[in-house]
PDB file of C-alpha atoms and ligand atoms in Angstrom:
ATOM      1  CA  UNK V 901      10.909 -27.255  43.002  1.00 52.00           C
ATOM      2  CA  UNK V 902      11.263 -26.087  39.356  1.00 60.00           C
ATOM      3  CA  UNK V 903      10.695 -22.374  38.921  1.00 63.00           C
ATOM      4  CA  UNK V 904       7.466 -21.368  37.192  1.00 65.00           C
ATOM      5  CA  UNK V 905       7.721 -20.060  33.621  1.00 66.00           C
ATOM      6  CA  UNK V 906       5.247 -17.359  32.675  1.00 66.00           C
ATOM      7  CA  UNK V 907       3.193 -18.232  29.612  1.00 68.00           C
ATOM      8  CA  UNK V 908       2.982 -14.753  28.145  1.00 71.00           C
ATOM      9  CA  UNK V 909       4.987 -11.628  28.665  1.00 70.00           C
ATOM     10  CA  UNK V 910       3.737  -8.260  27.461  1.00 65.00           C
ATOM     11  CA  UNK V 911       6.755  -6.930  25.497  1.00 64.00           C
ATOM     12  CA  UNK V 912       5.473  -3.335  25.892  1.00 58.00           C
ATOM     13  CA  UNK V 913       5.749  -3.399  29.714  1.00 61.00           C
ATOM     14  CA  UNK V 914       8.134  -0.723  30.945  1.00 48.00           C
ATOM     15  CA  UNK V 915      10.881  -3.057  32.231  1.00 51.00           C
ATOM     16  CA  UNK V 916      11.057  -4.747  28.843  1.00 48.00           C
ATOM     17  CA  UNK V 917      11.019  -1.525  26.822  1.00 49.00           C
ATOM     18  CA  UNK V 918      14.065  -0.157  28.637  1.00 48.00           C
ATOM     19  CA  UNK V 919      16.184  -2.963  27.220  1.00 50.00           C
ATOM     20  CA  UNK V 920      17.519  -6.134  28.775  1.00 49.00           C
ATOM     21  CA  UNK V 921      20.409  -7.239  26.691  1.00 52.00           C
ATOM     22  CA  UNK V 922      24.103  -6.668  27.211  1.00 48.00           C
ATOM     23  CA  UNK V 923      26.320  -6.517  24.121  1.00 48.00           C
ATOM     24  CA  UNK V 924      26.935  -9.987  22.833  1.00 51.00           C
ATOM     25  CA  UNK V 925      30.526 -11.017  22.117  1.00 52.00           C
ATOM     26  CA  UNK V 926      30.312 -12.556  18.640  1.00 59.00           C
ATOM     27  CA  UNK V 927      33.072 -13.039  16.137  1.00 54.00           C
ATOM     28  CA  UNK V 928      34.731 -16.424  15.838  1.00 64.00           C
ATOM     29  CA  UNK V 929      34.398 -15.928  12.070  1.00 79.00           C
ATOM     30  CA  UNK V 930      31.466 -18.358  11.741  1.00 89.00           C
ATOM     31  CA  UNK V 931      28.082 -17.693  10.153  1.00 94.00           C
ATOM     32  CA  UNK V 932      25.490 -16.427  12.611  1.00 94.00           C
ATOM     33  CA  UNK V 933      21.862 -17.622  12.751  1.00 96.00           C
ATOM     34  CA  UNK V 934      19.426 -16.060  15.227  1.00 97.00           C
ATOM     35  CA  UNK V 935      15.979 -17.199  16.406  1.00 98.00           C
ATOM     36  CA  UNK V 936      13.854 -14.359  17.780  1.00 98.00           C
ATOM     37  CA  UNK V 937      11.599 -15.582  20.612  1.00 98.00           C
ATOM     38  CA  UNK V 938      13.208 -19.023  20.775  1.00 98.00           C
ATOM     39  CA  UNK V 939      11.539 -20.370  23.991  1.00 98.00           C
ATOM     40  CA  UNK V 940      13.246 -23.748  24.660  1.00 97.00           C
ATOM     41  CA  UNK V 941      15.414 -23.355  21.528  1.00 97.00           C
ATOM     42  CA  UNK V 942      14.438 -26.833  20.253  1.00 97.00           C
ATOM     43  CA  UNK V 943      14.739 -25.445  16.733  1.00 98.00           C
ATOM     44  CA  UNK V 944      18.284 -24.144  17.291  1.00 97.00           C
ATOM     45  CA  UNK V 945      19.488 -27.419  18.830  1.00 96.00           C
ATOM     46  CA  UNK V 946      18.029 -29.268  15.830  1.00 96.00           C
ATOM     47  CA  UNK V 947      19.693 -26.823  13.400  1.00 96.00           C
ATOM     48  CA  UNK V 948      23.020 -27.307  15.212  1.00 94.00           C
ATOM     49  CA  UNK V 949      22.681 -31.097  14.819  1.00 93.00           C
ATOM     50  CA  UNK V 950      21.916 -30.575  11.128  1.00 93.00           C
ATOM     51  CA  UNK V 951      24.723 -28.070  10.468  1.00 94.00           C
ATOM     52  CA  UNK V 952      27.264 -27.468  13.264  1.00 91.00           C
ATOM     53  CA  UNK V 953      29.218 -24.746  11.413  1.00 92.00           C
ATOM     54  CA  UNK V 954      27.177 -21.613  12.304  1.00 93.00           C
ATOM     55  CA  UNK V 955      26.836 -20.081  15.739  1.00 92.00           C
ATOM     56  CA  UNK V 956      23.153 -20.251  16.787  1.00 94.00           C
ATOM     57  CA  UNK V 957      21.845 -17.521  19.071  1.00 94.00           C
ATOM     58  CA  UNK V 958      18.344 -17.334  20.519  1.00 95.00           C
ATOM     59  CA  UNK V 959      16.836 -14.125  21.877  1.00 96.00           C
ATOM     60  CA  UNK V 960      14.168 -14.731  24.512  1.00 96.00           C
ATOM     61  CA  UNK V 961      12.290 -12.391  26.858  1.00 96.00           C
ATOM     62  CA  UNK V 962      11.602 -14.970  29.617  1.00 95.00           C
ATOM     63  CA  UNK V 963      14.649 -15.212  31.891  1.00 93.00           C
ATOM     64  CA  UNK V 964      13.874 -18.675  33.251  1.00 95.00           C
ATOM     65  CA  UNK V 965      13.875 -20.142  29.736  1.00 96.00           C
ATOM     66  CA  UNK V 966      17.186 -18.428  28.938  1.00 93.00           C
ATOM     67  CA  UNK V 967      18.757 -19.996  32.031  1.00 93.00           C
ATOM     68  CA  UNK V 968      17.403 -23.468  31.219  1.00 95.00           C
ATOM     69  CA  UNK V 969      18.519 -23.432  27.586  1.00 93.00           C
ATOM     70  CA  UNK V 970      22.052 -22.309  28.413  1.00 91.00           C
ATOM     71  CA  UNK V 971      22.244 -25.017  31.093  1.00 91.00           C
ATOM     72  CA  UNK V 972      21.178 -27.572  28.502  1.00 92.00           C
ATOM     73  CA  UNK V 973      23.783 -26.292  26.025  1.00 90.00           C
ATOM     74  CA  UNK V 974      26.519 -26.647  28.665  1.00 88.00           C
ATOM     75  CA  UNK V 975      25.281 -30.141  29.602  1.00 89.00           C
ATOM     76  CA  UNK V 976      25.049 -31.344  25.976  1.00 85.00           C
ATOM     77  CA  UNK V 977      28.791 -30.887  25.397  1.00 75.00           C
ATOM     78  CA  UNK V 978      28.602 -27.287  24.216  1.00 71.00           C
ATOM     79  CA  UNK V 979      26.761 -27.348  20.873  1.00 79.00           C
ATOM     80  CA  UNK V 980      27.095 -23.967  19.119  1.00 89.00           C
ATOM     81  CA  UNK V 981      23.848 -22.750  20.732  1.00 91.00           C
ATOM     82  CA  UNK V 982      23.354 -19.982  23.269  1.00 90.00           C
ATOM     83  CA  UNK V 983      20.425 -17.862  24.296  1.00 92.00           C
ATOM     84  CA  UNK V 984      20.456 -14.272  25.482  1.00 92.00           C
ATOM     85  CA  UNK V 985      17.840 -12.452  27.503  1.00 93.00           C
ATOM     86  CA  UNK V 986      16.416  -9.665  25.402  1.00 93.00           C
ATOM     87  CA  UNK V 987      13.374  -7.920  24.017  1.00 95.00           C
ATOM     88  CA  UNK V 988      13.557  -8.367  20.269  1.00 96.00           C
ATOM     89  CA  UNK V 989      11.710  -5.089  19.707  1.00 95.00           C
ATOM     90  CA  UNK V 990      14.250  -3.075  21.679  1.00 94.00           C
ATOM     91  CA  UNK V 991      17.559  -4.879  21.980  1.00 93.00           C
ATOM     92  CA  UNK V 992      18.430  -5.997  18.457  1.00 93.00           C
ATOM     93  CA  UNK V 993      20.831  -3.134  17.564  1.00 91.00           C
ATOM     94  CA  UNK V 994      22.565  -3.604  20.939  1.00 89.00           C
ATOM     95  CA  UNK V 995      23.021  -7.336  20.383  1.00 91.00           C
ATOM     96  CA  UNK V 996      24.141  -7.537  16.769  1.00 91.00           C
ATOM     97  CA  UNK V 997      26.224  -5.114  14.716  1.00 91.00           C
ATOM     98  CA  UNK V 998      24.974  -4.037  11.267  1.00 94.00           C
ATOM     99  CA  UNK V 999      25.380  -6.656   8.510  1.00 94.00           C
ATOM    100  CA  UNK V1000      26.393  -9.394  10.991  1.00 93.00           C
ATOM    101  CA  UNK V1001      23.557 -11.968  10.921  1.00 95.00           C
ATOM    102  CA  UNK V1002      23.204 -14.543   8.150  1.00 97.00           C
ATOM    103  CA  UNK V1003      19.705 -15.683   8.999  1.00 98.00           C
ATOM    104  CA  UNK V1004      16.904 -14.647  11.328  1.00 98.00           C
ATOM    105  CA  UNK V1005      14.153 -17.095  12.270  1.00 98.00           C
ATOM    106  CA  UNK V1006      10.764 -16.016  13.566  1.00 98.00           C
ATOM    107  CA  UNK V1007       9.118 -19.327  14.431  1.00 98.00           C
ATOM    108  CA  UNK V1008       5.500 -19.173  15.580  1.00 98.00           C
ATOM    109  CA  UNK V1009       5.560 -15.781  17.315  1.00 98.00           C
ATOM    110  CA  UNK V1010       2.825 -15.037  19.860  1.00 97.00           C
ATOM    111  CA  UNK V1011      -0.310 -14.198  17.789  1.00 94.00           C
ATOM    112  CA  UNK V1012      -1.937 -11.665  20.184  1.00 93.00           C
ATOM    113  CA  UNK V1013      -5.357 -12.339  18.669  1.00 92.00           C
ATOM    114  CA  UNK V1014      -7.332  -9.405  20.136  1.00 93.00           C
ATOM    115  CA  UNK V1015      -7.271  -6.327  17.933  1.00 92.00           C
ATOM    116  CA  UNK V1016      -6.266  -4.060  20.831  1.00 94.00           C
ATOM    117  CA  UNK V1017      -3.241  -6.340  21.412  1.00 92.00           C
ATOM    118  CA  UNK V1018      -2.019  -6.330  17.781  1.00 91.00           C
ATOM    119  CA  UNK V1019       0.537  -3.651  18.727  1.00 91.00           C
ATOM    120  CA  UNK V1020       2.274  -6.306  20.866  1.00 91.00           C
ATOM    121  CA  UNK V1021       2.981  -8.459  17.801  1.00 95.00           C
ATOM    122  CA  UNK V1022       6.719  -8.880  17.481  1.00 96.00           C
ATOM    123  CA  UNK V1023       7.027  -8.266  13.717  1.00 98.00           C
ATOM    124  CA  UNK V1024       6.262  -4.664  12.834  1.00 97.00           C
ATOM    125  CA  UNK V1025       7.792  -2.125  10.417  1.00 97.00           C
ATOM    126  CA  UNK V1026      10.455  -1.084  12.977  1.00 97.00           C
ATOM    127  CA  UNK V1027      11.583  -4.667  13.501  1.00 98.00           C
ATOM    128  CA  UNK V1028      11.651  -5.321   9.732  1.00 98.00           C
ATOM    129  CA  UNK V1029      13.926  -2.272   9.328  1.00 98.00           C
ATOM    130  CA  UNK V1030      16.172  -3.492  12.177  1.00 98.00           C
ATOM    131  CA  UNK V1031      16.369  -6.944  10.565  1.00 98.00           C
ATOM    132  CA  UNK V1032      17.325  -5.456   7.191  1.00 98.00           C
ATOM    133  CA  UNK V1033      19.994  -3.330   8.894  1.00 97.00           C
ATOM    134  CA  UNK V1034      21.423  -6.284  10.831  1.00 96.00           C
ATOM    135  CA  UNK V1035      21.402  -8.856   8.033  1.00 98.00           C
ATOM    136  CA  UNK V1036      24.592  -9.588   6.142  1.00 96.00           C
ATOM    137  CA  UNK V1037      24.412  -9.210   2.335  1.00 96.00           C
ATOM    138  CA  UNK V1038      22.312 -12.136   1.004  1.00 96.00           C
ATOM    139  CA  UNK V1039      21.165 -12.862   4.572  1.00 98.00           C
ATOM    140  CA  UNK V1040      17.631 -14.140   5.112  1.00 98.00           C
ATOM    141  CA  UNK V1041      14.564 -13.774   7.315  1.00 98.00           C
ATOM    142  CA  UNK V1042      12.470 -16.929   7.743  1.00 98.00           C
ATOM    143  CA  UNK V1043       9.005 -16.558   9.294  1.00 98.00           C
ATOM    144  CA  UNK V1044       6.441 -19.269  10.074  1.00 98.00           C
ATOM    145  CA  UNK V1045       3.100 -19.448  11.839  1.00 98.00           C
ATOM    146  CA  UNK V1046      -0.115 -21.468  11.818  1.00 98.00           C
ATOM    147  CA  UNK V1047      -2.240 -18.307  12.196  1.00 98.00           C
ATOM    148  CA  UNK V1048      -3.208 -17.075   8.733  1.00 97.00           C
ATOM    149  CA  UNK V1049      -4.057 -13.535   9.878  1.00 96.00           C
ATOM    150  CA  UNK V1050      -0.608 -13.242  11.472  1.00 97.00           C
ATOM    151  CA  UNK V1051       1.069 -14.593   8.335  1.00 98.00           C
ATOM    152  CA  UNK V1052      -0.667 -11.951   6.190  1.00 97.00           C
ATOM    153  CA  UNK V1053       0.319  -9.256   8.669  1.00 96.00           C
ATOM    154  CA  UNK V1054       3.961 -10.420   8.537  1.00 98.00           C
ATOM    155  CA  UNK V1055       3.916 -10.597   4.741  1.00 98.00           C
ATOM    156  CA  UNK V1056       2.580  -7.065   4.502  1.00 98.00           C
ATOM    157  CA  UNK V1057       5.347  -5.775   6.806  1.00 98.00           C
ATOM    158  CA  UNK V1058       8.159  -7.671   5.046  1.00 98.00           C
ATOM    159  CA  UNK V1059       6.991  -6.765   1.516  1.00 98.00           C
ATOM    160  CA  UNK V1060       7.078  -3.078   2.484  1.00 98.00           C
ATOM    161  CA  UNK V1061      10.706  -3.154   3.702  1.00 98.00           C
ATOM    162  CA  UNK V1062      12.654  -1.969   0.625  1.00 97.00           C
ATOM    163  CA  UNK V1063      15.900  -3.783   1.533  1.00 98.00           C
ATOM    164  CA  UNK V1064      14.192  -7.193   1.645  1.00 98.00           C
ATOM    165  CA  UNK V1065      12.915  -9.255  -1.289  1.00 98.00           C
ATOM    166  CA  UNK V1066      10.687 -12.339  -1.237  1.00 98.00           C
ATOM    167  CA  UNK V1067      12.880 -15.328  -2.204  1.00 98.00           C
ATOM    168  CA  UNK V1068      10.174 -16.771  -4.521  1.00 98.00           C
ATOM    169  CA  UNK V1069       8.338 -13.719  -5.875  1.00 98.00           C
ATOM    170  CA  UNK V1070       6.451 -10.843  -4.227  1.00 98.00           C
ATOM    171  CA  UNK V1071       3.547 -11.878  -1.950  1.00 98.00           C
ATOM    172  CA  UNK V1072       4.354 -15.620  -2.142  1.00 98.00           C
ATOM    173  CA  UNK V1073       4.366 -18.254   0.620  1.00 98.00           C
ATOM    174  CA  UNK V1074       6.943 -21.060   0.732  1.00 97.00           C
ATOM    175  CA  UNK V1075       5.448 -24.489  -0.113  1.00 93.00           C
ATOM    176  CA  UNK V1076       7.392 -26.299   2.628  1.00 96.00           C
ATOM    177  CA  UNK V1077      10.070 -25.575   5.167  1.00 97.00           C
ATOM    178  CA  UNK V1078      13.541 -25.504   3.606  1.00 96.00           C
ATOM    179  CA  UNK V1079      14.924 -26.744   6.959  1.00 97.00           C
ATOM    180  CA  UNK V1080      14.873 -30.214   8.497  1.00 97.00           C
ATOM    181  CA  UNK V1081      14.902 -28.636  11.966  1.00 98.00           C
ATOM    182  CA  UNK V1082      11.461 -28.042  13.488  1.00 98.00           C
ATOM    183  CA  UNK V1083      10.526 -25.846  16.422  1.00 98.00           C
ATOM    184  CA  UNK V1084       8.466 -27.100  19.396  1.00 98.00           C
ATOM    185  CA  UNK V1085       5.414 -25.125  18.209  1.00 98.00           C
ATOM    186  CA  UNK V1086       5.890 -26.328  14.648  1.00 98.00           C
ATOM    187  CA  UNK V1087       5.864 -29.984  15.766  1.00 98.00           C
ATOM    188  CA  UNK V1088       2.738 -29.411  17.903  1.00 98.00           C
ATOM    189  CA  UNK V1089       0.986 -27.621  15.095  1.00 98.00           C
ATOM    190  CA  UNK V1090       1.790 -30.267  12.476  1.00 98.00           C
ATOM    191  CA  UNK V1091       0.737 -33.050  14.881  1.00 98.00           C
ATOM    192  CA  UNK V1092      -2.680 -31.337  15.107  1.00 98.00           C
ATOM    193  CA  UNK V1093      -2.907 -31.266  11.307  1.00 98.00           C
ATOM    194  CA  UNK V1094      -2.759 -27.486  11.106  1.00 98.00           C
ATOM    195  CA  UNK V1095      -1.610 -25.615   8.012  1.00 98.00           C
ATOM    196  CA  UNK V1096       1.679 -23.750   8.466  1.00 98.00           C
ATOM    197  CA  UNK V1097       2.316 -20.493   6.598  1.00 98.00           C
ATOM    198  CA  UNK V1098       5.968 -19.785   5.766  1.00 98.00           C
ATOM    199  CA  UNK V1099       7.769 -16.755   4.348  1.00 98.00           C
ATOM    200  CA  UNK V1100      11.384 -16.202   3.325  1.00 98.00           C
ATOM    201  CA  UNK V1101      12.949 -12.852   2.438  1.00 98.00           C
ATOM    202  CA  UNK V1102      16.503 -12.028   1.375  1.00 98.00           C
ATOM    203  CA  UNK V1103      18.592  -8.920   1.946  1.00 98.00           C
ATOM    204  CA  UNK V1104      20.064  -7.557  -1.277  1.00 88.00           C
ATOM    205  CA  UNK V1105      23.840  -7.956  -1.755  1.00 79.00           C
TER     206      UNK V1105
HETATM  207  C1  SAM O1580       4.771 -18.935  20.843  1.00 58.89           C
HETATM  208  S1  SAM O1580       6.393 -18.997  21.460  1.00 58.89           S
HETATM  209  C2  SAM O1580       7.275 -19.769  20.132  1.00 58.89           C
HETATM  210  C3  SAM O1580       8.556 -20.386  20.583  1.00 58.89           C
HETATM  211  C4  SAM O1580       9.435 -21.054  19.498  1.00 58.89           C
HETATM  212  N1  SAM O1580       9.909 -20.073  18.532  1.00 58.89           N
HETATM  213  C5  SAM O1580       8.715 -22.176  18.812  1.00 58.89           C
HETATM  214  O1  SAM O1580       8.385 -22.031  17.618  1.00 58.89           O
HETATM  215  O2  SAM O1580       8.496 -23.219  19.473  1.00 58.89           O
HETATM  216  C6  SAM O1580       6.936 -17.284  21.339  1.00 58.89           C
HETATM  217  C7  SAM O1580       8.156 -16.999  22.171  1.00 58.89           C
HETATM  218  O3  SAM O1580       8.591 -15.648  21.927  1.00 58.89           O
HETATM  219  C8  SAM O1580       8.946 -15.036  23.167  1.00 58.89           C
HETATM  220  N2  SAM O1580       8.793 -13.571  22.983  1.00 58.89           N
HETATM  221  C9  SAM O1580       7.637 -12.893  22.839  1.00 58.89           C
HETATM  222  N3  SAM O1580       7.859 -11.569  22.662  1.00 58.89           N
HETATM  223  C10 SAM O1580       9.222 -11.416  22.687  1.00 58.89           C
HETATM  224  C11 SAM O1580      10.079 -10.293  22.568  1.00 58.89           C
HETATM  225  N4  SAM O1580       9.573  -9.072  22.347  1.00 58.89           N
HETATM  226  N5  SAM O1580      11.414 -10.483  22.673  1.00 58.89           N
HETATM  227  C12 SAM O1580      11.922 -11.742  22.878  1.00 58.89           C
HETATM  228  N6  SAM O1580      11.155 -12.838  22.998  1.00 58.89           N
HETATM  229  C13 SAM O1580       9.817 -12.701  22.896  1.00 58.89           C
HETATM  230  C14 SAM O1580       7.972 -15.643  24.156  1.00 58.89           C
HETATM  231  O4  SAM O1580       8.423 -15.527  25.491  1.00 58.89           O
HETATM  232  C15 SAM O1580       7.917 -17.097  23.656  1.00 58.89           C
HETATM  233  O5  SAM O1580       8.925 -17.893  24.246  1.00 58.89           O
END
């Protein structure tokens, strides 16, 4: 019988705060693109089909999903996709050296609607600082959600990080996704006719 996958994991629970991730062997001299909270990694597989040159790494807190995605990658003839078990809010510096990542994707992060749960939202000032530290010169952060309140929250955090600049102009949303690849949540959201809010920030050279 297939193992059950939890729908939501509280990233502030003790086991997750202590850190999950081993150091990731990177290298290979290829660009590195990372999706934070990748779930089934549909977006990364689609990106790999679109552009097979980079290495695509997903970071996901639910172990069963990590196992399934890596099994799929092995089955599909080893596309340049792998997923590591990790808590994005704790493990990033352990996973990626400074200035090593060319693009981070935050696709449809959990919204944690209740005010008392806002502190569980993945993108906060600490994560923005860790992203800026880990991005290569000219590297990018791409964020998308269909929850307007969450988009504003993310924009506020990213605008305040001094090493990141909005690709269009300060406090601007992207008109459309610059990528052909779409995440599972993105497809569901668009099929329901929902508006998607997108942000792109670049690390200075
Ligand atoms: C709403 S889903 C979006 C999945 C995918 N990005 C998409 O757009 O289809 C959010 C994912 O982030 C994962 N997640 C939540 N908090 C996390 C954390 N602190 N570290 C790593 N993954 C996390 C959840 O387990 C879930 O798979």
